PDB file of C-alpha atoms in Angstrom:
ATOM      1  CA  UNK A   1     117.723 117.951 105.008  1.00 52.00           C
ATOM      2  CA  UNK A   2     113.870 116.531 105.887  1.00 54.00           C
ATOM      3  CA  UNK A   3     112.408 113.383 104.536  1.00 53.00           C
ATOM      4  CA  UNK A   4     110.451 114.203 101.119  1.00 63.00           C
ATOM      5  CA  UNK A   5     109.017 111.015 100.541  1.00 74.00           C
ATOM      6  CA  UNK A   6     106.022 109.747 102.974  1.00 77.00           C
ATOM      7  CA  UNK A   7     108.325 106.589 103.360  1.00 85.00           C
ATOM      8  CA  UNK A   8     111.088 108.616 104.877  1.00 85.00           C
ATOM      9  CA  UNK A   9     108.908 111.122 107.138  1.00 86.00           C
ATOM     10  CA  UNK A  10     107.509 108.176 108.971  1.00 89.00           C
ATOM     11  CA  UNK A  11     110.920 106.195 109.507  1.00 93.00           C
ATOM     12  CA  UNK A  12     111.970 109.857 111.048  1.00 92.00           C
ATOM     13  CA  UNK A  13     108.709 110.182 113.415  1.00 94.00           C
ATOM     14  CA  UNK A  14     109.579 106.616 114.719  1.00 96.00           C
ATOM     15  CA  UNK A  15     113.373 107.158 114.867  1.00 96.00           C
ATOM     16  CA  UNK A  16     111.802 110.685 117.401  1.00 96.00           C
ATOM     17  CA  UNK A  17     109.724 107.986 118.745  1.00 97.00           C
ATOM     18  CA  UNK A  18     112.779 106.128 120.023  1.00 97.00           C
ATOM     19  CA  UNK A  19     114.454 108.971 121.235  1.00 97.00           C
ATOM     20  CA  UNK A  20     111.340 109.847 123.139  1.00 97.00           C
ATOM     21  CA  UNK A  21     111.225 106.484 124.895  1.00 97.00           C
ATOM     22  CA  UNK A  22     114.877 106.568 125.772  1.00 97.00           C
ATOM     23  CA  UNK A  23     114.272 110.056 127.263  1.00 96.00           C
ATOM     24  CA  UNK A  24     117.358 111.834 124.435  1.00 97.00           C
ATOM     25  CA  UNK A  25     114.356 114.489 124.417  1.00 97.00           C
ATOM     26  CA  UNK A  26     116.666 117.372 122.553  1.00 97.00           C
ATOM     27  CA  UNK A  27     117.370 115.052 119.449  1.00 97.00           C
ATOM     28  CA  UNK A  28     113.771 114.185 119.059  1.00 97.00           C
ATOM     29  CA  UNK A  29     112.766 117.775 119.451  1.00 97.00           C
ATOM     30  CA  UNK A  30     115.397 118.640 116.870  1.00 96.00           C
ATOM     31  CA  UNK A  31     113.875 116.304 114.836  1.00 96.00           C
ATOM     32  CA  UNK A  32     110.052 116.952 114.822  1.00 96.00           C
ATOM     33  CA  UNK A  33     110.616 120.826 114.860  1.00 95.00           C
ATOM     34  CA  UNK A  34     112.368 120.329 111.783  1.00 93.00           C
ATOM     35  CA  UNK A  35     109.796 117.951 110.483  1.00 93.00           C
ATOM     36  CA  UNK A  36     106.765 120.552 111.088  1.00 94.00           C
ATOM     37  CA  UNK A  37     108.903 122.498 110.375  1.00 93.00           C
ATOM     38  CA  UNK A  38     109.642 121.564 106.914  1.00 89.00           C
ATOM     39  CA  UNK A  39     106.131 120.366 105.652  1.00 86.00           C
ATOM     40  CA  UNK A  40     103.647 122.663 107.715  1.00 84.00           C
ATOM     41  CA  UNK A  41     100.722 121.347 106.658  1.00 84.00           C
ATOM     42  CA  UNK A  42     101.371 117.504 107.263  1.00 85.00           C
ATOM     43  CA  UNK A  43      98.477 115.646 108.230  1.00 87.00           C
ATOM     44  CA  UNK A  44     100.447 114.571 111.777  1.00 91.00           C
ATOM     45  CA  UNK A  45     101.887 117.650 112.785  1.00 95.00           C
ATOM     46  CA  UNK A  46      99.433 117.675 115.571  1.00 97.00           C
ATOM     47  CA  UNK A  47     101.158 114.464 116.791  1.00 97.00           C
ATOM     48  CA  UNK A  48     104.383 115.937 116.855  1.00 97.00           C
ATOM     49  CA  UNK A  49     103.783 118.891 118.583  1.00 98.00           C
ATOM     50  CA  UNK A  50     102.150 117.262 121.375  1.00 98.00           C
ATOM     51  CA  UNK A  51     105.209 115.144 121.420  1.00 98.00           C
ATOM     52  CA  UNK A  52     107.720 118.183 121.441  1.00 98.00           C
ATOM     53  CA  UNK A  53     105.447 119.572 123.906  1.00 98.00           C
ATOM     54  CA  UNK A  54     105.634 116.258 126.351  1.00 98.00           C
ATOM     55  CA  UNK A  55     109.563 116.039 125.887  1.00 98.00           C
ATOM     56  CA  UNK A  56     109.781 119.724 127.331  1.00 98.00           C
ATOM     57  CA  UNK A  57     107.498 118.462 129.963  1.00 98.00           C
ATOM     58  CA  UNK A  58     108.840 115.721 130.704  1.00 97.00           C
ATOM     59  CA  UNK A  59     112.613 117.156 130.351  1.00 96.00           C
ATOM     60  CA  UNK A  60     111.510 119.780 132.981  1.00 97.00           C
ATOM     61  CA  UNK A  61     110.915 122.949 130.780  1.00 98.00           C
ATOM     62  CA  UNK A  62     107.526 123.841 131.781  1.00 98.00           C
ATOM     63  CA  UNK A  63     107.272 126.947 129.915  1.00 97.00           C
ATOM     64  CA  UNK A  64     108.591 125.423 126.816  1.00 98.00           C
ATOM     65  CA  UNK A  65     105.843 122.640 127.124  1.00 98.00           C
ATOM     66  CA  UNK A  66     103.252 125.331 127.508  1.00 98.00           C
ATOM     67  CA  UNK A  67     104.053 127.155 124.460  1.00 98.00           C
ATOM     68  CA  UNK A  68     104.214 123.854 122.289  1.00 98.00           C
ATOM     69  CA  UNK A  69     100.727 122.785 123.911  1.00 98.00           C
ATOM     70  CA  UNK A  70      99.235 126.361 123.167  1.00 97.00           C
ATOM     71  CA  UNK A  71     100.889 126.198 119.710  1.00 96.00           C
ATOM     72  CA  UNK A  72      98.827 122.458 119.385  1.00 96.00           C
ATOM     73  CA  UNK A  73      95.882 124.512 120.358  1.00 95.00           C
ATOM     74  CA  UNK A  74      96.013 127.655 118.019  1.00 95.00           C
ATOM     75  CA  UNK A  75      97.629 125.422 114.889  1.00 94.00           C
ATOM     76  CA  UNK A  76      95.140 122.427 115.389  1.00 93.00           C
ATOM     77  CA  UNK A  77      92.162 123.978 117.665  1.00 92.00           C
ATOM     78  CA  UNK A  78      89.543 121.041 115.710  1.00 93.00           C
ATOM     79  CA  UNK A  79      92.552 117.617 116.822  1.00 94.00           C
ATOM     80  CA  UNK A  80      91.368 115.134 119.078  1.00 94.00           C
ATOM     81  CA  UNK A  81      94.579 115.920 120.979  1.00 96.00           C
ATOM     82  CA  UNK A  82      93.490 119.562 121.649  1.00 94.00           C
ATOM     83  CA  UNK A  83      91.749 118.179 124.681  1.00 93.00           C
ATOM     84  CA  UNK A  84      95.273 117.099 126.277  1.00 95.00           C
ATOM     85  CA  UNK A  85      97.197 120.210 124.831  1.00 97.00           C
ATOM     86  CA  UNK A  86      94.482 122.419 127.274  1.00 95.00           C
ATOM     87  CA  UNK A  87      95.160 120.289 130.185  1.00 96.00           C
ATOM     88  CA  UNK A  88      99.115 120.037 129.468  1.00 97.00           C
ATOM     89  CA  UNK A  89     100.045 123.652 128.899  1.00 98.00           C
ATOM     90  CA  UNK A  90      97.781 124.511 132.267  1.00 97.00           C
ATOM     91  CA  UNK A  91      99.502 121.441 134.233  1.00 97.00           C
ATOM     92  CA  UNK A  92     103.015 122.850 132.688  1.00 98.00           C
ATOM     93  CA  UNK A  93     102.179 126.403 133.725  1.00 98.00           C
ATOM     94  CA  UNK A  94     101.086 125.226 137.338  1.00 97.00           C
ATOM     95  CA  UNK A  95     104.766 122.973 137.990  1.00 97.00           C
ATOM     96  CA  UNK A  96     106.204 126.675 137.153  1.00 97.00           C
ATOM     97  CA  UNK A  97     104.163 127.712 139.499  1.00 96.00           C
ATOM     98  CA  UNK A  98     102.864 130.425 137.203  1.00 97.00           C
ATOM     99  CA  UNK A  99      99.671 129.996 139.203  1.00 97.00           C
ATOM    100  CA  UNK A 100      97.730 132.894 137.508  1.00 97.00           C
ATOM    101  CA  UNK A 101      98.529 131.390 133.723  1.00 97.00           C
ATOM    102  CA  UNK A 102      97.859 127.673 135.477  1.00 98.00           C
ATOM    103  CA  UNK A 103      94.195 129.213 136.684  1.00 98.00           C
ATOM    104  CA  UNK A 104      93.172 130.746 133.939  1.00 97.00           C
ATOM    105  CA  UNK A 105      94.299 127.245 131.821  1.00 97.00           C
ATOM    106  CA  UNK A 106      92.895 125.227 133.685  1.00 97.00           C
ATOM    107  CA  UNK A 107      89.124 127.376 133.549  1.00 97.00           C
ATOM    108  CA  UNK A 108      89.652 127.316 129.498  1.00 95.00           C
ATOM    109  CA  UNK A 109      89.918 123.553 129.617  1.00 95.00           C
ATOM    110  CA  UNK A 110      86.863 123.228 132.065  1.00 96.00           C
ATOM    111  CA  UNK A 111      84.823 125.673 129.460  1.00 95.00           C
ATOM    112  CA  UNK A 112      86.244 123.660 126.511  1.00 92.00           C
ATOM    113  CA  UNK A 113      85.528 120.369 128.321  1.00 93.00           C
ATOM    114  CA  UNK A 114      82.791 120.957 130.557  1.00 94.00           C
ATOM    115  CA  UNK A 115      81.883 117.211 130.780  1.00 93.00           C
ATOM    116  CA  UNK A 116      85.206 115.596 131.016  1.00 94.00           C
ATOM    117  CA  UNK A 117      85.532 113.202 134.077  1.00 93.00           C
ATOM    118  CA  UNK A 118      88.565 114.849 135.517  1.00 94.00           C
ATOM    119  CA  UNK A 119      86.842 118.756 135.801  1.00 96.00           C
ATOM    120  CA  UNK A 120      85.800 118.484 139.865  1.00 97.00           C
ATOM    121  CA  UNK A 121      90.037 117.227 139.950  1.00 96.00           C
ATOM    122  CA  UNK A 122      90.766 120.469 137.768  1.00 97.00           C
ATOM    123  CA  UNK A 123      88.397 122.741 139.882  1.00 98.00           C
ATOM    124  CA  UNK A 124      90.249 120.894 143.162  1.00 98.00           C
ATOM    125  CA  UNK A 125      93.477 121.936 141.441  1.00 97.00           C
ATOM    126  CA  UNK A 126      92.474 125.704 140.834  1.00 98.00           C
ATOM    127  CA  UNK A 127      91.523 126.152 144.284  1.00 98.00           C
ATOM    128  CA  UNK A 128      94.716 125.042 145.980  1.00 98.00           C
ATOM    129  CA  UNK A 129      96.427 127.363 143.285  1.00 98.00           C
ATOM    130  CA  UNK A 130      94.345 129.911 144.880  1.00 98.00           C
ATOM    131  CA  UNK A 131      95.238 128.842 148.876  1.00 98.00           C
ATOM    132  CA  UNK A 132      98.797 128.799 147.609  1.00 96.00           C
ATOM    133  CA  UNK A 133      98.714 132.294 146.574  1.00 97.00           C
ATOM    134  CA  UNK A 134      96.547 133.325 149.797  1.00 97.00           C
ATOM    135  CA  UNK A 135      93.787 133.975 147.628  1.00 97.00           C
ATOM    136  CA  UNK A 136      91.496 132.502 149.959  1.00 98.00           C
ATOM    137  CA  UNK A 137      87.565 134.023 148.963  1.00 97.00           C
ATOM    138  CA  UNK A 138      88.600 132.844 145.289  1.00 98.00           C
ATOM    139  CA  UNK A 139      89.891 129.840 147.138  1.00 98.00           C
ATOM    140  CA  UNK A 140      86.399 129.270 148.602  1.00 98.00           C
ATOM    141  CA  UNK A 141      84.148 130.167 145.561  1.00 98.00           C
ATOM    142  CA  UNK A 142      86.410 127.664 143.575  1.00 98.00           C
ATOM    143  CA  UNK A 143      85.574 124.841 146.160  1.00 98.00           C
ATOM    144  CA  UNK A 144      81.868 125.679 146.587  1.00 97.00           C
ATOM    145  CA  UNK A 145      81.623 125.033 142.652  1.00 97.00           C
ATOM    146  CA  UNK A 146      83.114 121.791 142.937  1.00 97.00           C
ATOM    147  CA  UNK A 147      80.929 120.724 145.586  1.00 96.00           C
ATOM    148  CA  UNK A 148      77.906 122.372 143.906  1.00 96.00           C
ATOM    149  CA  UNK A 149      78.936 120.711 140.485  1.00 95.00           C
ATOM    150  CA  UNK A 150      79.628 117.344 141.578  1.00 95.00           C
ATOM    151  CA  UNK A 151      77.420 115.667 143.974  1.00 92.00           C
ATOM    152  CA  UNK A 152      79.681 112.388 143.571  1.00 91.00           C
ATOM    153  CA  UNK A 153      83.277 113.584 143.568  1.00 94.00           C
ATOM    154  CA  UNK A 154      86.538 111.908 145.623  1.00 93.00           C
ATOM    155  CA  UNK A 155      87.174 115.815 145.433  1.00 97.00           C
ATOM    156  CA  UNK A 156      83.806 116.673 147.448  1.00 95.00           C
ATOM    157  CA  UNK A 157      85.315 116.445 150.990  1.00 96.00           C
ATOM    158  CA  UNK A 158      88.484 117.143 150.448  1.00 97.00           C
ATOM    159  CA  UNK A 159      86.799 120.837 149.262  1.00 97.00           C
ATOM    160  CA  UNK A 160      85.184 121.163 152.098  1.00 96.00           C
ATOM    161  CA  UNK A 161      88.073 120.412 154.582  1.00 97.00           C
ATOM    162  CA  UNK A 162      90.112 123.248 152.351  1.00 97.00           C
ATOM    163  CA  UNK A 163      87.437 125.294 152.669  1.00 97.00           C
ATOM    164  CA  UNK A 164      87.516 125.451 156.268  1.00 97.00           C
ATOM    165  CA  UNK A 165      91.015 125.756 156.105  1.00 97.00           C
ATOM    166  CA  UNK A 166      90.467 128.903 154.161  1.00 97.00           C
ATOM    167  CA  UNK A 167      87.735 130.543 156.599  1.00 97.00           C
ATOM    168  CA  UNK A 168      90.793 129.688 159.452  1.00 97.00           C
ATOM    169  CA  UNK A 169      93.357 131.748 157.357  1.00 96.00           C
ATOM    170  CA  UNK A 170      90.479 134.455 156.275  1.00 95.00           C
ATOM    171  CA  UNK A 171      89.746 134.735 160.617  1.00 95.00           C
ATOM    172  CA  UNK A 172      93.587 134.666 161.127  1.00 94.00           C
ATOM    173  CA  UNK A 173      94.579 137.799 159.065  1.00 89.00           C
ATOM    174  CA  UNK A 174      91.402 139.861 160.029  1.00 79.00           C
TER     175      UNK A 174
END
C-alpha cells in the first residue's frame, strides 16, 4: 500500500504536507504513520513524527502530541528536531493541564538545553504550573532560579511579582 520507490515516498510526504497546511490533520496522520510505519528506518522519519506530533497538537489532542514528541525523542534522541520534540510534548502535557508530566518536561528540556534562549520563559512556565496547583514553596524556589539564572530576563520581574504573590497565598492559608 506505501510508496517503494524514493520517488513515490516523497510525492506522499508532500501530498501529508498539504493536508497539514489545509488543517485535514487525520489524513496526513494516516499517511505518515503508515509511511514510518512501513519503512522504519527511513532517513526522515524524524520529520514525520514531529509532524504527526504537531497535527495532534494542533488538532487539540494533547496527549496524543505528547506521545508522538516522546516517541521523536526515544526513536531519534541524536535529530536536530529532538530539541522541539522536548519542548512540544512538555507544552502538550501543560494545555492538558497534566501539570506534574508538563513540570517534569519542561526540567528535562532545561537539562537537555541548558543554554537555549527560551529556559528563564520555561522556568517562568514551571512556576505558574506550580501556583496553579497551590504548590507555592516549589512555586518560589522555581522563581528564585530564574531570577538567580538570568540577570537579563523579560521573565525577571514578572518572578518576582509571582513570588510575592506566593508569600500572600503561603500567609493566607497559615
Amino acid at each position: 500500500q506505501f510508496p517503494k520507490s524514493k520517488i513515490a515516498k516523497r510525492s506522499s510526504i508532500k501530498l501529508g504536507e498539504i493536508y497539514f497546511r489545509k488543517a485535514d490533520y487525520e489524513k496526513m496522520i494516516e499517511l505518515y504513520n503508515g509511511l514510518v510505519n512501513a519503512e522504519p528506518n527511513y532517513f526522515g522519519n524524524d520529520r514525520l513524527v514531529l509532524r504527526i506530533a504537531q497535527a495532534y497538537f494542533n488538532n487539540g489532542n494533547y496527549l496524543d502530541a505528547s506521545d508522538w514528541f516522546l516517541q521523536l525523542i526515544k526513536d531519534y534522541p541524536t535529530s536536530a528536531l529532538a530539541r522541539k520534540a522536548y519542548f512540544g510534548k512538555a507544552k502538550s502535557e501543560e494545555l492538558a493541564q497534566y501539570f506534574d508530566r508538563a513540570i517534569q518536561s519542561y526540567e528535562q528540556f532545561v537539562v537537555q538545553y541548558p543554554d537555549h534562549p527560551r529556559v528563564d520563559f520555561i522556568l517562568y512556565q514551571i512556576g505558574l504550573m506550580y501556583m496553579t496547583q497551590g504548590k507555592y514553596e516549589e512555586a518560589v524556589e522555581t522563581f528564585d532560579r530564574l531570577r538567580e539564572k538570568f540577570i537579563v530576563s523579560d521573565y525577571r520581574y514578572a518572578a518576582l511579582v509571582e513570588i510575592g504573590r506566593a508569600y500572600r497565598a503561603i500567609a493566607a492559608s497559615d
